[in-house]
Amino acid sequence: MTTGVARYRTVLSTPGAWGFFLPGMLARFPLGMTGISILLFVSATRGDYGTAGALSAVSAVGYAVAAPQLARVADRVGQHKVLLSCAVLCAVSGGAFVVSTLSDGTPLWVLFVTAALAGAATPAFGSMVRARWSGLLDGSSLKGTAFALESLVDEVVFIVGPVIATSLAVGVSPAAGLVSALVLVCGGSVLLALSRRTEPQRKPGPKAGKSALFLGPVALVAALNLCFGGMWGSIDIATVAFSGEKQQPFMAGVLLGIYAIGSSVAGVAYGAREWSAPLPRILWVSTLIMAAGILPMLVVHNFVGAGLVLLLAGSSSCPAMIVAMMLVVDGVPASYRTEALAWQSTALWLGVSIGSSVSGHLADSRGAQAAYAFAALCGGVGFVVALAGGRRLRPVQAEPADAPAADDRPNLPTESGIR
């Protein structure tokens, strides 16, 4: 049985993998760049942080609302058609937003419309890439390794993306971060669209008119991801408040980095071996650790203790996310996978927004401990949702995978090596 780094090497040796993995990774960086880029760009050119924040939020809402719908269309007509259309729309709307912001006298409604359109034109790249992995590796334990790899990419995107955006906006020009994000979205869309060999084949499902949200465990896992997002958004705010209360605000970045490292290392370790435990059980255990692991922050009063607690709590978040996504793709017909995964991203975004908002108010009124308590509450609710889901979280036999047809299917790597 292949273990360790060899499993990742084997997964990436899948014929055609780099053709969608690399574009998908580059195209996802704007998810960590766009919000802060709009904030820095608009505040620098218009001197209004309130408007800048509102425009950033509108763009995020546009993405969250449109992503599942775009994914649903991709499941019906093919990813390449949606990706190429989005590349054009994103270039036009994003370019219009940049020009309108720089132009004096442009009505404010124009900025909001173009910002919303630019966000809505951003495809759910992570869902499209995972759908490709799922089709290629169905029936293999290497699918878990591929999903672990994608979760690691998500971690990097949300850690490194804001740093890149800020550096460009401050060091080059206020618009540089946003323009770079637009280039990555458009370029990544085109490159991913050109990778036709691994694109899931379109195959009408038994309920072609029904949304994937109402199939299998999709809604249940979306509720779970809503809790995950609420917890992560709360931890971000709570950690900033905790560091501020200790008069060392710069330590917030260090502590959040430790939390992310714990998550990333655990995710890599999860994908480095084959697990015999049922996926629902792994989900229950990791969710419980994630919720209970943050509780010591209610009594910790120093940075060393906080670092240890966040390292432990973070170590369960990436495995929980990997398993949740695998349960989704294993629980719906192949022709619904992209949309089903996109709903999870929307739930996460909504959860992060709710968690950040509620925890911000709690931190202001009652301090960091109250914000951490809300994070633990979100995790606890998530555990109850996962536990109560029971049978709906069990993988089911779906329709044949949406992989390339047998005659066109590339020779796939096996767990013991490469054919």
CSV table of C-alpha atoms in Angstrom, one decimal:
chain,number,residue,atom,x,y,z
A,1,MET,CA,0.0,0.0,0.0
A,2,THR,CA,1.4,3.4,-1.0
A,3,THR,CA,1.8,5.8,1.8
A,4,GLY,CA,3.3,9.2,2.5
A,5,VAL,CA,4.6,11.5,-0.2
A,6,ALA,CA,4.3,8.7,-2.7
A,7,ARG,CA,0.5,8.9,-2.6
A,8,TYR,CA,0.6,12.6,-3.6
A,9,ARG,CA,3.2,11.9,-6.3
A,10,THR,CA,1.0,9.1,-7.6
A,11,VAL,CA,-2.1,11.3,-7.7
A,12,LEU,CA,-0.3,14.1,-9.5
A,13,SER,CA,1.0,11.6,-12.0
A,14,THR,CA,-2.5,11.0,-13.2
A,15,PRO,CA,-2.5,11.7,-17.0
A,16,GLY,CA,-3.8,15.2,-17.5
A,17,ALA,CA,-3.8,16.1,-13.8
A,18,TRP,CA,-1.4,19.1,-14.1
A,19,GLY,CA,-3.6,20.5,-16.9
A,20,PHE,CA,-6.4,21.2,-14.4
A,21,PHE,CA,-4.7,21.2,-11.0
A,22,LEU,CA,-2.3,24.1,-11.8
A,23,PRO,CA,-4.9,26.4,-13.5
A,24,GLY,CA,-7.4,25.6,-10.8
A,25,MET,CA,-4.9,26.5,-8.1
A,26,LEU,CA,-3.9,29.8,-9.8
A,27,ALA,CA,-7.5,30.7,-10.5
A,28,ARG,CA,-8.4,30.3,-6.8
A,29,PHE,CA,-6.0,32.8,-5.5
A,30,PRO,CA,-8.4,35.7,-6.2
A,31,LEU,CA,-10.7,34.2,-3.6
A,32,GLY,CA,-8.1,35.3,-1.0
A,33,MET,CA,-7.2,38.5,-2.9
A,34,THR,CA,-10.3,40.2,-4.2
A,35,GLY,CA,-11.9,41.3,-1.0
A,36,ILE,CA,-8.8,43.0,0.4
A,37,SER,CA,-7.9,44.3,-3.0
A,38,ILE,CA,-11.2,46.1,-3.5
A,39,LEU,CA,-11.0,47.5,0.1
A,40,LEU,CA,-7.4,48.9,-0.5
A,41,PHE,CA,-8.2,50.1,-4.1
A,42,VAL,CA,-11.4,52.0,-3.3
A,43,SER,CA,-10.2,53.4,0.0
A,44,ALA,CA,-7.0,54.7,-1.7
A,45,THR,CA,-8.7,56.3,-4.7
A,46,ARG,CA,-11.9,57.5,-3.0
A,47,GLY,CA,-10.9,57.8,0.7
A,48,ASP,CA,-14.0,56.1,1.9
A,49,TYR,CA,-13.5,52.9,4.0
A,50,GLY,CA,-17.3,52.5,4.4
A,51,THR,CA,-17.9,52.4,0.7
A,52,ALA,CA,-14.9,50.2,0.2
A,53,GLY,CA,-16.1,47.7,2.7
A,54,ALA,CA,-19.6,47.7,1.2
A,55,LEU,CA,-18.2,47.1,-2.3
A,56,SER,CA,-16.0,44.3,-1.1
A,57,ALA,CA,-19.0,42.7,0.6
A,58,VAL,CA,-21.2,43.0,-2.6
A,59,SER,CA,-18.6,41.3,-4.6
A,60,ALA,CA,-18.4,38.4,-2.1
A,61,VAL,CA,-22.2,38.1,-2.1
A,62,GLY,CA,-22.3,38.0,-5.9
A,63,TYR,CA,-19.8,35.1,-5.9
A,64,ALA,CA,-21.6,33.2,-3.1
A,65,VAL,CA,-25.0,33.5,-4.8
A,66,ALA,CA,-23.9,32.8,-8.4
A,67,ALA,CA,-21.4,30.0,-7.8
A,68,PRO,CA,-23.9,27.2,-7.3
A,69,GLN,CA,-25.9,28.4,-10.3
A,70,LEU,CA,-22.9,28.5,-12.6
A,71,ALA,CA,-21.8,25.0,-11.3
A,72,ARG,CA,-25.3,23.7,-12.1
A,73,VAL,CA,-25.1,25.0,-15.6
A,74,ALA,CA,-21.6,23.4,-15.9
A,75,ASP,CA,-23.1,20.1,-14.9
A,76,ARG,CA,-25.6,20.4,-17.7
A,77,VAL,CA,-23.6,21.9,-20.6
A,78,GLY,CA,-20.0,21.3,-19.7
A,79,GLN,CA,-17.4,23.2,-17.7
A,80,HIS,CA,-15.6,24.7,-20.7
A,81,LYS,CA,-18.6,26.6,-21.9
A,82,VAL,CA,-19.2,28.1,-18.5
A,83,LEU,CA,-15.5,28.9,-17.9
A,84,LEU,CA,-15.1,30.7,-21.2
A,85,SER,CA,-18.2,32.7,-20.7
A,86,CYS,CA,-17.2,33.7,-17.2
A,87,ALA,CA,-13.7,34.7,-18.4
A,88,VAL,CA,-15.3,37.2,-20.8
A,89,LEU,CA,-17.9,38.5,-18.3
A,90,CYS,CA,-15.3,38.8,-15.5
A,91,ALA,CA,-12.9,40.7,-17.8
A,92,VAL,CA,-15.7,43.2,-18.9
A,93,SER,CA,-17.3,43.7,-15.5
A,94,GLY,CA,-14.0,43.8,-13.6
A,95,GLY,CA,-12.4,46.2,-16.1
A,96,ALA,CA,-15.5,48.4,-15.9
A,97,PHE,CA,-15.3,48.4,-12.1
A,98,VAL,CA,-11.6,49.5,-12.1
A,99,VAL,CA,-12.2,52.2,-14.7
A,100,SER,CA,-15.4,53.5,-13.0
A,101,THR,CA,-13.6,53.7,-9.6
A,102,LEU,CA,-10.8,55.7,-11.1
A,103,SER,CA,-13.1,58.1,-12.9
A,104,ASP,CA,-14.4,61.1,-11.0
A,105,GLY,CA,-18.1,61.6,-11.0
A,106,THR,CA,-19.1,58.0,-11.7
A,107,PRO,CA,-22.4,57.2,-9.9
A,108,LEU,CA,-22.0,55.0,-6.9
A,109,TRP,CA,-24.6,52.5,-8.2
A,110,VAL,CA,-22.3,51.8,-11.2
A,111,LEU,CA,-19.5,50.6,-8.8
A,112,PHE,CA,-21.9,48.4,-6.9
A,113,VAL,CA,-23.3,46.8,-10.1
A,114,THR,CA,-19.9,46.1,-11.6
A,115,ALA,CA,-18.5,44.8,-8.4
A,116,ALA,CA,-21.4,42.4,-8.0
A,117,LEU,CA,-21.1,41.3,-11.6
A,118,ALA,CA,-17.4,40.7,-11.2
A,119,GLY,CA,-18.0,38.6,-8.2
A,120,ALA,CA,-20.8,36.7,-9.8
A,121,ALA,CA,-18.7,35.9,-12.9
A,122,THR,CA,-16.1,34.1,-10.8
A,123,PRO,CA,-16.6,30.3,-11.2
A,124,ALA,CA,-16.4,27.8,-8.4
A,125,PHE,CA,-13.0,26.6,-9.4
A,126,GLY,CA,-12.5,24.4,-6.4
A,127,SER,CA,-15.7,22.6,-7.1
A,128,MET,CA,-14.8,22.1,-10.8
A,129,VAL,CA,-11.4,20.7,-9.9
A,130,ARG,CA,-12.7,18.4,-7.3
A,131,ALA,CA,-15.3,17.1,-9.7
A,132,ARG,CA,-12.5,16.2,-12.1
A,133,TRP,CA,-10.5,14.4,-9.4
A,134,SER,CA,-13.7,12.6,-8.4
A,135,GLY,CA,-14.4,11.4,-11.9
A,136,LEU,CA,-10.8,10.2,-12.5
A,137,LEU,CA,-10.3,8.5,-9.2
A,138,ASP,CA,-13.7,7.1,-8.4
A,139,GLY,CA,-13.3,3.8,-6.5
A,140,SER,CA,-9.8,4.5,-5.4
A,141,SER,CA,-8.6,5.5,-2.0
A,142,LEU,CA,-6.4,8.0,-3.8
A,143,LYS,CA,-9.4,10.3,-4.1
A,144,GLY,CA,-9.0,11.2,-0.4
A,145,THR,CA,-5.4,12.1,-1.2
A,146,ALA,CA,-6.5,14.3,-4.1
A,147,PHE,CA,-9.1,16.0,-1.9
A,148,ALA,CA,-6.4,16.5,0.8
A,149,LEU,CA,-4.3,18.2,-1.8
A,150,GLU,CA,-7.1,20.5,-2.8
A,151,SER,CA,-7.8,21.4,0.8
A,152,LEU,CA,-4.1,22.3,1.2
A,153,VAL,CA,-4.5,24.6,-1.9
A,154,ASP,CA,-7.4,26.3,-0.2
A,155,GLU,CA,-5.4,26.9,2.9
A,156,VAL,CA,-2.5,28.4,0.9
A,157,VAL,CA,-4.9,30.6,-1.1
A,158,PHE,CA,-6.5,32.2,2.0
A,159,ILE,CA,-3.2,32.6,3.8
A,160,VAL,CA,-1.0,33.8,0.9
A,161,GLY,CA,-3.6,35.6,-1.2
A,162,PRO,CA,-4.2,38.6,1.1
A,163,VAL,CA,-0.4,39.0,1.5
A,164,ILE,CA,0.1,39.1,-2.3
A,165,ALA,CA,-2.8,41.5,-2.7
A,166,THR,CA,-1.7,43.9,0.0
A,167,SER,CA,1.9,43.9,-1.3
A,168,LEU,CA,0.8,44.7,-4.8
A,169,ALA,CA,-1.6,47.4,-3.7
A,170,VAL,CA,0.9,49.1,-1.4
A,171,GLY,CA,4.1,48.5,-3.3
A,172,VAL,CA,3.0,48.8,-6.9
A,173,SER,CA,-0.3,50.7,-7.2
A,174,PRO,CA,-3.7,50.7,-5.5
A,175,ALA,CA,-5.3,48.9,-8.4
A,176,ALA,CA,-2.5,46.3,-8.9
A,177,GLY,CA,-3.9,43.7,-6.5
A,178,LEU,CA,-7.4,43.8,-8.0
A,179,VAL,CA,-6.1,43.8,-11.6
A,180,SER,CA,-3.9,40.8,-10.8
A,181,ALA,CA,-6.8,39.0,-9.3
A,182,LEU,CA,-8.9,39.6,-12.4
A,183,VAL,CA,-6.1,38.3,-14.6
A,184,LEU,CA,-5.8,35.2,-12.6
A,185,VAL,CA,-9.6,34.5,-12.8
A,186,CYS,CA,-9.8,35.1,-16.5
A,187,GLY,CA,-6.5,33.3,-17.3
A,188,GLY,CA,-7.3,30.4,-15.0
A,189,SER,CA,-10.8,30.1,-16.6
A,190,VAL,CA,-9.4,29.9,-20.1
A,191,LEU,CA,-6.6,27.4,-19.2
A,192,LEU,CA,-9.0,25.2,-17.3
A,193,ALA,CA,-11.5,25.3,-20.1
A,194,LEU,CA,-8.8,24.2,-22.5
A,195,SER,CA,-8.1,21.1,-20.4
A,196,ARG,CA,-10.9,19.1,-22.1
A,197,ARG,CA,-9.3,15.7,-21.6
A,198,THR,CA,-10.3,15.5,-17.9
A,199,GLU,CA,-13.5,17.5,-18.1
A,200,PRO,CA,-16.4,15.4,-16.7
A,201,GLN,CA,-18.6,14.1,-19.4
A,202,ARG,CA,-22.1,15.5,-19.4
A,203,LYS,CA,-24.7,12.9,-18.6
A,204,PRO,CA,-28.3,13.8,-17.8
A,205,GLY,CA,-29.2,12.8,-14.3
A,206,PRO,CA,-32.4,11.1,-13.3
A,207,LYS,CA,-33.8,14.3,-11.9
A,208,ALA,CA,-32.4,16.9,-14.4
A,209,GLY,CA,-34.7,19.7,-13.2
A,210,LYS,CA,-33.9,19.3,-9.5
A,211,SER,CA,-31.2,21.3,-7.7
A,212,ALA,CA,-28.3,19.3,-6.2
A,213,LEU,CA,-29.1,21.0,-2.9
A,214,PHE,CA,-32.0,18.6,-2.4
A,215,LEU,CA,-30.1,15.4,-3.2
A,216,GLY,CA,-28.4,13.0,-0.8
A,217,PRO,CA,-26.3,14.7,2.0
A,218,VAL,CA,-25.8,18.0,0.2
A,219,ALA,CA,-28.0,20.2,2.3
A,220,LEU,CA,-26.9,18.4,5.5
A,221,VAL,CA,-23.2,18.9,4.7
A,222,ALA,CA,-23.9,22.5,3.7
A,223,ALA,CA,-25.4,23.1,7.1
A,224,LEU,CA,-22.3,21.6,8.6
A,225,ASN,CA,-20.1,23.8,6.5
A,226,LEU,CA,-22.2,26.8,7.6
A,227,CYS,CA,-21.1,25.9,11.1
A,228,PHE,CA,-17.5,25.4,10.1
A,229,GLY,CA,-17.5,28.8,8.4
A,230,GLY,CA,-19.0,30.4,11.5
A,231,MET,CA,-16.4,28.9,13.7
A,232,TRP,CA,-13.5,30.0,11.5
A,233,GLY,CA,-14.8,33.5,11.0
A,234,SER,CA,-15.2,33.7,14.8
A,235,ILE,CA,-11.7,32.4,15.5
A,236,ASP,CA,-10.2,35.1,13.2
A,237,ILE,CA,-12.0,37.9,15.0
A,238,ALA,CA,-11.5,36.5,18.5
A,239,THR,CA,-7.8,36.0,17.9
A,240,VAL,CA,-7.4,39.6,16.8
A,241,ALA,CA,-9.3,40.8,19.9
A,242,PHE,CA,-7.3,38.5,22.1
A,243,SER,CA,-4.0,39.9,20.8
A,244,GLY,CA,-5.3,43.4,21.1
A,245,GLU,CA,-6.3,42.9,24.8
A,246,LYS,CA,-2.7,41.8,25.5
A,247,GLN,CA,-1.4,45.0,23.9
A,248,GLN,CA,0.4,43.0,21.2
A,249,PRO,CA,-1.8,43.1,18.1
A,250,PHE,CA,0.9,41.8,15.8
A,251,MET,CA,0.6,38.4,17.5
A,252,ALA,CA,-2.8,37.9,15.9
A,253,GLY,CA,-1.1,37.0,12.6
A,254,VAL,CA,1.3,34.6,14.4
A,255,LEU,CA,-1.5,32.8,16.3
A,256,LEU,CA,-3.7,32.5,13.2
A,257,GLY,CA,-0.7,31.2,11.3
A,258,ILE,CA,-0.3,28.5,13.9
A,259,TYR,CA,-3.9,27.6,13.5
A,260,ALA,CA,-3.5,27.3,9.8
A,261,ILE,CA,-0.3,25.3,10.1
A,262,GLY,CA,-2.1,22.8,12.4
A,263,SER,CA,-4.9,22.5,9.8
A,264,SER,CA,-2.5,22.1,6.9
A,265,VAL,CA,-0.2,19.6,8.5
A,266,ALA,CA,-3.2,17.4,9.5
A,267,GLY,CA,-4.7,17.7,6.1
A,268,VAL,CA,-1.4,16.5,4.5
A,269,ALA,CA,-1.2,13.7,7.0
A,270,TYR,CA,-4.8,12.6,6.3
A,271,GLY,CA,-4.1,12.3,2.6
A,272,ALA,CA,-0.8,10.5,3.1
A,273,ARG,CA,-2.5,7.2,4.0
A,274,GLU,CA,-5.6,5.1,3.5
A,275,TRP,CA,-8.1,5.1,6.3
A,276,SER,CA,-10.1,2.1,7.3
A,277,ALA,CA,-12.6,4.0,9.5
A,278,PRO,CA,-15.9,5.0,7.9
A,279,LEU,CA,-16.0,8.6,6.6
A,280,PRO,CA,-19.0,9.6,8.9
A,281,ARG,CA,-17.0,8.5,11.9
A,282,ILE,CA,-14.0,10.5,10.9
A,283,LEU,CA,-16.2,13.5,10.4
A,284,TRP,CA,-17.8,13.1,13.8
A,285,VAL,CA,-14.5,12.8,15.6
A,286,SER,CA,-12.8,15.6,13.8
A,287,THR,CA,-15.8,18.0,14.3
A,288,LEU,CA,-15.9,17.1,18.0
A,289,ILE,CA,-12.1,17.8,18.4
A,290,MET,CA,-12.5,21.1,16.5
A,291,ALA,CA,-15.4,22.3,18.7
A,292,ALA,CA,-13.9,21.1,22.0
A,293,GLY,CA,-10.4,22.0,21.1
A,294,ILE,CA,-11.2,25.7,21.1
A,295,LEU,CA,-12.8,25.7,24.6
A,296,PRO,CA,-9.5,26.1,26.5
A,297,MET,CA,-9.3,29.6,24.9
A,298,LEU,CA,-11.9,30.6,27.4
A,299,VAL,CA,-9.4,30.3,30.2
A,300,VAL,CA,-6.0,30.8,28.5
A,301,HIS,CA,-4.3,34.1,29.2
A,302,ASN,CA,-0.9,33.9,27.5
A,303,PHE,CA,0.4,33.5,24.0
A,304,VAL,CA,2.2,30.2,24.5
A,305,GLY,CA,-1.0,28.6,25.8
A,306,ALA,CA,-3.0,30.2,23.0
A,307,GLY,CA,-0.6,28.9,20.4
A,308,LEU,CA,-0.9,25.3,21.7
A,309,VAL,CA,-4.7,25.4,21.9
A,310,LEU,CA,-5.0,26.8,18.4
A,311,LEU,CA,-2.6,24.3,17.0
A,312,LEU,CA,-4.7,21.4,18.4
A,313,ALA,CA,-8.0,22.9,17.4
A,314,GLY,CA,-6.7,23.6,13.9
A,315,SER,CA,-5.4,20.1,13.4
A,316,SER,CA,-9.0,18.8,12.9
A,317,SER,CA,-10.4,21.4,10.6
A,318,CYS,CA,-8.7,20.3,7.3
A,319,PRO,CA,-9.5,16.6,7.8
A,320,ALA,CA,-13.1,17.5,8.6
A,321,MET,CA,-13.4,19.5,5.4
A,322,ILE,CA,-11.8,16.8,3.3
A,323,VAL,CA,-14.2,14.1,4.6
A,324,ALA,CA,-17.2,16.4,4.2
A,325,MET,CA,-16.4,17.1,0.6
A,326,MET,CA,-15.9,13.3,-0.1
A,327,LEU,CA,-19.2,12.5,1.5
A,328,VAL,CA,-20.9,15.0,-0.9
A,329,VAL,CA,-19.4,13.6,-4.1
A,330,ASP,CA,-20.0,10.0,-3.0
A,331,GLY,CA,-23.6,10.8,-2.1
A,332,VAL,CA,-24.9,12.4,-5.3
A,333,PRO,CA,-25.1,11.2,-9.0
A,334,ALA,CA,-22.0,12.1,-11.0
A,335,SER,CA,-24.0,14.6,-13.1
A,336,TYR,CA,-24.6,16.8,-10.0
A,337,ARG,CA,-21.2,16.9,-8.4
A,338,THR,CA,-20.0,20.3,-9.4
A,339,GLU,CA,-23.2,22.0,-8.2
A,340,ALA,CA,-23.2,19.9,-5.0
A,341,LEU,CA,-19.7,21.0,-4.2
A,342,ALA,CA,-20.4,24.6,-5.0
A,343,TRP,CA,-23.2,24.8,-2.5
A,344,GLN,CA,-20.6,23.9,0.2
A,345,SER,CA,-18.4,26.8,-0.8
A,346,THR,CA,-21.4,29.1,-0.6
A,347,ALA,CA,-22.3,27.8,2.9
A,348,LEU,CA,-18.7,28.3,4.1
A,349,TRP,CA,-18.7,31.9,2.8
A,350,LEU,CA,-22.0,32.6,4.5
A,351,GLY,CA,-20.8,31.0,7.7
A,352,VAL,CA,-17.6,33.0,7.8
A,353,SER,CA,-19.6,36.2,7.2
A,354,ILE,CA,-22.0,35.4,10.1
A,355,GLY,CA,-19.2,34.3,12.4
A,356,SER,CA,-17.2,37.4,11.7
A,357,SER,CA,-20.2,39.7,12.3
A,358,VAL,CA,-21.5,38.1,15.5
A,359,SER,CA,-18.0,37.7,17.0
A,360,GLY,CA,-17.1,41.2,16.1
A,361,HIS,CA,-20.0,42.5,18.2
A,362,LEU,CA,-19.2,40.0,21.0
A,363,ALA,CA,-15.6,41.0,21.1
A,364,ASP,CA,-16.5,44.7,21.3
A,365,SER,CA,-19.0,44.2,24.1
A,366,ARG,CA,-17.7,41.3,26.1
A,367,GLY,CA,-14.2,40.6,25.0
A,368,ALA,CA,-12.3,37.9,23.1
A,369,GLN,CA,-13.5,35.1,25.4
A,370,ALA,CA,-17.1,35.7,24.3
A,371,ALA,CA,-16.0,35.5,20.7
A,372,TYR,CA,-14.2,32.2,21.3
A,373,ALA,CA,-17.3,30.9,23.1
A,374,PHE,CA,-19.3,31.6,20.0
A,375,ALA,CA,-16.7,29.8,17.9
A,376,ALA,CA,-17.1,26.8,20.2
A,377,LEU,CA,-20.9,27.0,19.9
A,378,CYS,CA,-20.7,26.9,16.1
A,379,GLY,CA,-18.5,23.9,16.3
A,380,GLY,CA,-20.8,22.2,18.8
A,381,VAL,CA,-23.8,22.8,16.6
A,382,GLY,CA,-21.8,21.4,13.7
A,383,PHE,CA,-21.1,18.2,15.7
A,384,VAL,CA,-24.8,17.8,16.5
A,385,VAL,CA,-25.6,18.3,12.8
A,386,ALA,CA,-23.1,15.6,11.7
A,387,LEU,CA,-24.2,13.2,14.4
A,388,ALA,CA,-27.9,13.7,13.7
A,389,GLY,CA,-27.3,13.2,10.0
A,390,GLY,CA,-26.7,9.5,10.5
A,391,ARG,CA,-27.7,7.6,7.5
A,392,ARG,CA,-27.7,10.6,5.2
A,393,LEU,CA,-24.0,10.9,5.6
A,394,ARG,CA,-23.3,7.4,4.5
A,395,PRO,CA,-21.9,7.2,0.9
A,396,VAL,CA,-24.3,5.8,-1.6
A,397,GLN,CA,-23.8,4.1,-4.9
A,398,ALA,CA,-24.4,6.9,-7.4
A,399,GLU,CA,-24.6,6.7,-11.2
A,400,PRO,CA,-21.4,5.9,-13.1
A,401,ALA,CA,-18.7,8.5,-12.6
A,402,ASP,CA,-18.6,11.4,-15.0
A,403,ALA,CA,-15.1,10.6,-16.1
A,404,PRO,CA,-13.9,10.4,-19.7
A,405,ALA,CA,-15.4,7.6,-21.7
A,406,ALA,CA,-13.7,4.2,-21.6
A,407,ASP,CA,-12.0,4.7,-25.0
A,408,ASP,CA,-10.7,8.1,-24.1
A,409,ARG,CA,-9.9,7.4,-20.4
A,410,PRO,CA,-6.2,7.8,-19.7
A,411,ASN,CA,-4.2,5.2,-17.9
A,412,LEU,CA,-4.6,6.1,-14.3
A,413,PRO,CA,-1.9,5.7,-11.6
A,414,THR,CA,-2.5,2.9,-9.1
A,415,GLU,CA,-1.9,3.0,-5.4
A,416,SER,CA,1.2,0.9,-5.8
A,417,GLY,CA,2.8,2.8,-8.6
A,418,ILE,CA,2.2,4.2,-12.0
A,419,ARG,CA,1.1,2.2,-15.0
